[in-house]
Amino acid sequence: MSEINNTLVVVGVQWGDEGKGKMTDYLGQKADVVVRYQGGNNAGHTITFGGNKYALQSIPSGVFNPHIKNVMANGMVINPKAAIGELEGLKERGITDFQLFISDRAAVIMPYHIALDGAYEALKGGKQIGTTKKGIGPAYCDKYSRVGIRIGDLIDPEYFAERLRDALTQKNLELRALGLEEFDFDTLYKEFLAYGEILRPYICDTSILLNKEIEEGKKVLFEGAQGVMLCIENGTYPFVTSSSPTAASVPLGAGVAPRYINRALGICKAYTTRVGAGPFPTELEGELADYIRERGHEYGTVTGRPRRVGYLDAVGLRHACRISGINYLSIMLFDVLTGVETLKICTGYELDGKVIDYVPATLSALERCKPIYIEMDGWKEEIEDVRDFDALPATAKAYLRKIEELTNTEIAVVSVGPDRTQTIMIKDIF
Ligand code: GDP
Ligand code: IMO
Ligand code: MG
């Protein structure tokens, strides 16, 4: 069998919101297939072109290109009502010509997952994760404890009745114990059968479809949600999401062989943001944070919360690049840094008097880490119209070269604005 190199995984290498939507849409113009393989409508992926801005939550970012097959694969957790709402929203804005395939094996987010997400957060006192309250964690828990409902169940009425009855026996017990309202079988059953009927035309075995496409040499782009630092396995646990956005997650989450996945593009902001609680060693407060937040419109796509802002953290980036096997980086929101006089990059942490160059596993250790910085000169010129690497200010180029050196990873793309066209392609990788 010849080596497959027509697939590429788009992976966020920080705490999400790095610009994965923009890059997936941009690279997607050359793709045949775009696949979401984990997460759900906790994601908010923004795409801007032709003067229009769209925010997608569970629908893949290839949906604006009619030639693309968009796949919501088995590793996702899907809220059918929200997905239908997204599709209606797209149709209202004239996006009617798209191809969509939803895995019959994907997990369903039920209303009790959303209720439980809120209740678990409330129980944490001052230690909330700051989840998006979309029911993500409880839906993945049910999948793993084998009481989950799957998308394919929604179009098999008898089997769905059995699954829902079993799930509600357990869930209502838990809801009652938490003092929450229980869910009525008949109401939920009717509601979700109706969603199943609406989604029926899209539901199929997406693993069969994907393997065929890959083996035929079609170009397949896997669109990660969240970022490696929010990964359930490798992130800043427990302040993480409940799935793994790394490239390693693709074979399982999309039902394709690991040998088909050999290239990953790391999507990385030129600085760092985080929304929700949890450790953030390079976090900034004050004037510079406000400057970056305003220039970068750093407010959550899903929840509207102001994002926490900080300097670039090369320790975190090395961790993410190693875990996800990042071949190339795409540096995003580079235009936002114009006007920052001195840029800092964290190159190591000081932990209890010792210098370390890795991300410690425990929260208590990570919270004690103090960033060690190098300083670099910034630039004053606006760069949003630059389309050629050589035309960037010398100090901007030096900042990019330093990122390559510190992460030992080549930069293939630099993004200088939200629009599709505001992109500097250094190396054609797809
Ligand atoms: P995602 O979750 O990784 O897809 O990222 P989000 O869409 O949540 O957040 C990224 C934000 O930055 C969005 O508002 C994008 O429109 C915007 N964006 C993406 N690339 C650039 C860029 O190069 N410059 C600027 N100024 N904004 C960008
Ligand atoms: P995209 O794909 C940024 C964060 C939440 C919270 C934690 C757990 O747009 O980059 P969850 O609802 O998943 O249980 O919340 O993860 N989070 C994100 N932060 N971007 C995202 O997605 C996120 N998805 C979840 O804020 O801290
Ligand atoms: Mg986002």
PDB file of N, CA and C in Angstrom, residues 8 23 26-27 30 263 265 327-330 389 401 404 410-414 423-430:
ATOM      1  N   LEU A   8      -4.566  15.863   6.687  1.00  0.00           N
ATOM      2  CA  LEU A   8      -3.911  16.842   7.559  1.00  0.00           C
ATOM      3  C   LEU A   8      -4.832  17.106   8.744  1.00  0.00           C
ATOM      4  N   MET A  23      -8.477  28.736   9.738  1.00  0.00           N
ATOM      5  CA  MET A  23      -7.519  27.938   8.961  1.00  0.00           C
ATOM      6  C   MET A  23      -8.194  26.741   8.288  1.00  0.00           C
ATOM      7  N   TYR A  26      -9.870  28.141   5.318  1.00  0.00           N
ATOM      8  CA  TYR A  26      -8.858  28.563   4.334  1.00  0.00           C
ATOM      9  C   TYR A  26      -8.274  27.348   3.603  1.00  0.00           C
ATOM     10  N   LEU A  27      -7.790  26.379   4.364  1.00  0.00           N
ATOM     11  CA  LEU A  27      -7.205  25.179   3.745  1.00  0.00           C
ATOM     12  C   LEU A  27      -8.286  24.331   3.093  1.00  0.00           C
ATOM     13  N   LYS A  30      -9.080  23.741  -0.582  1.00  0.00           N
ATOM     14  CA  LYS A  30      -8.392  22.709  -1.372  1.00  0.00           C
ATOM     15  C   LYS A  30      -8.799  21.298  -0.954  1.00  0.00           C
ATOM     16  N   ARG A 263       0.245  13.843   9.390  1.00  0.00           N
ATOM     17  CA  ARG A 263       0.671  15.246   9.402  1.00  0.00           C
ATOM     18  C   ARG A 263      -0.313  16.096  10.212  1.00  0.00           C
ATOM     19  N   LEU A 265      -1.051  20.184  11.616  1.00  0.00           N
ATOM     20  CA  LEU A 265      -0.758  21.620  11.596  1.00  0.00           C
ATOM     21  C   LEU A 265      -1.212  22.204  12.936  1.00  0.00           C
ATOM     22  N   ASN A 327       3.782  19.026  12.746  1.00  0.00           N
ATOM     23  CA  ASN A 327       4.796  19.167  11.695  1.00  0.00           C
ATOM     24  C   ASN A 327       5.058  20.628  11.359  1.00  0.00           C
ATOM     25  N   TYR A 328       3.973  21.412  11.386  1.00  0.00           N
ATOM     26  CA  TYR A 328       4.081  22.832  11.032  1.00  0.00           C
ATOM     27  C   TYR A 328       3.192  23.640  11.972  1.00  0.00           C
ATOM     28  N   LEU A 329       3.558  24.911  12.116  1.00  0.00           N
ATOM     29  CA  LEU A 329       2.711  25.812  12.901  1.00  0.00           C
ATOM     30  C   LEU A 329       2.062  26.842  11.989  1.00  0.00           C
ATOM     31  N   SER A 330       0.881  27.288  12.388  1.00  0.00           N
ATOM     32  CA  SER A 330       0.233  28.410  11.740  1.00  0.00           C
ATOM     33  C   SER A 330       0.074  29.471  12.827  1.00  0.00           C
ATOM     34  N   PHE A 389       5.797  37.102   3.401  1.00  0.00           N
ATOM     35  CA  PHE A 389       6.619  37.042   4.618  1.00  0.00           C
ATOM     36  C   PHE A 389       7.711  38.115   4.622  1.00  0.00           C
ATOM     37  N   ARG A 401      10.741  33.790  13.792  1.00  0.00           N
ATOM     38  CA  ARG A 401      11.909  32.883  13.759  1.00  0.00           C
ATOM     39  C   ARG A 401      12.204  32.338  15.148  1.00  0.00           C
ATOM     40  N   GLU A 404       9.921  29.512  15.950  1.00  0.00           N
ATOM     41  CA  GLU A 404      10.380  28.277  15.285  1.00  0.00           C
ATOM     42  C   GLU A 404      11.525  27.643  16.065  1.00  0.00           C
ATOM     43  N   GLU A 410       8.651  24.273  12.136  1.00  0.00           N
ATOM     44  CA  GLU A 410       8.597  25.258  11.058  1.00  0.00           C
ATOM     45  C   GLU A 410       7.234  25.965  11.007  1.00  0.00           C
ATOM     46  N   ILE A 411       7.252  27.264  10.746  1.00  0.00           N
ATOM     47  CA  ILE A 411       5.989  27.999  10.563  1.00  0.00           C
ATOM     48  C   ILE A 411       5.621  27.969   9.075  1.00  0.00           C
ATOM     49  N   ALA A 412       4.418  27.461   8.775  1.00  0.00           N
ATOM     50  CA  ALA A 412       3.994  27.358   7.369  1.00  0.00           C
ATOM     51  C   ALA A 412       3.046  28.487   6.987  1.00  0.00           C
ATOM     52  N   VAL A 413       2.328  29.017   7.977  1.00  0.00           N
ATOM     53  CA  VAL A 413       1.317  30.035   7.691  1.00  0.00           C
ATOM     54  C   VAL A 413       1.380  31.124   8.765  1.00  0.00           C
ATOM     55  N   VAL A 414       1.149  32.368   8.330  1.00  0.00           N
ATOM     56  CA  VAL A 414       0.988  33.469   9.294  1.00  0.00           C
ATOM     57  C   VAL A 414      -0.321  34.163   8.936  1.00  0.00           C
ATOM     58  N   THR A 423      -3.949  36.176   4.823  1.00  0.00           N
ATOM     59  CA  THR A 423      -3.167  34.993   5.147  1.00  0.00           C
ATOM     60  C   THR A 423      -1.845  35.007   4.383  1.00  0.00           C
ATOM     61  N   ILE A 424      -0.755  34.776   5.094  1.00  0.00           N
ATOM     62  CA  ILE A 424       0.561  34.671   4.446  1.00  0.00           C
ATOM     63  C   ILE A 424       0.936  33.198   4.418  1.00  0.00           C
ATOM     64  N   MET A 425       0.989  32.649   3.220  1.00  0.00           N
ATOM     65  CA  MET A 425       1.309  31.231   3.077  1.00  0.00           C
ATOM     66  C   MET A 425       2.816  31.133   2.823  1.00  0.00           C
ATOM     67  N   ILE A 426       3.535  30.603   3.774  1.00  0.00           N
ATOM     68  CA  ILE A 426       4.991  30.501   3.600  1.00  0.00           C
ATOM     69  C   ILE A 426       5.332  29.190   2.890  1.00  0.00           C
ATOM     70  N   LYS A 427       4.607  28.155   3.264  1.00  0.00           N
ATOM     71  CA  LYS A 427       4.876  26.849   2.664  1.00  0.00           C
ATOM     72  C   LYS A 427       3.543  26.179   2.347  1.00  0.00           C
ATOM     73  N   ASP A 428       3.412  25.708   1.140  1.00  0.00           N
ATOM     74  CA  ASP A 428       2.182  25.049   0.730  1.00  0.00           C
ATOM     75  C   ASP A 428       2.171  23.630   1.302  1.00  0.00           C
ATOM     76  N   ILE A 429       1.332  23.405   2.313  1.00  0.00           N
ATOM     77  CA  ILE A 429       1.398  22.111   3.008  1.00  0.00           C
ATOM     78  C   ILE A 429       0.193  21.218   2.739  1.00  0.00           C
ATOM     79  N   PHE A 430      -0.752  21.704   1.937  1.00  0.00           N
ATOM     80  CA  PHE A 430      -1.954  20.870   1.747  1.00  0.00           C
ATOM     81  C   PHE A 430      -2.446  20.937   0.323  1.00  0.00           C
TER      82      PHE A 430
END
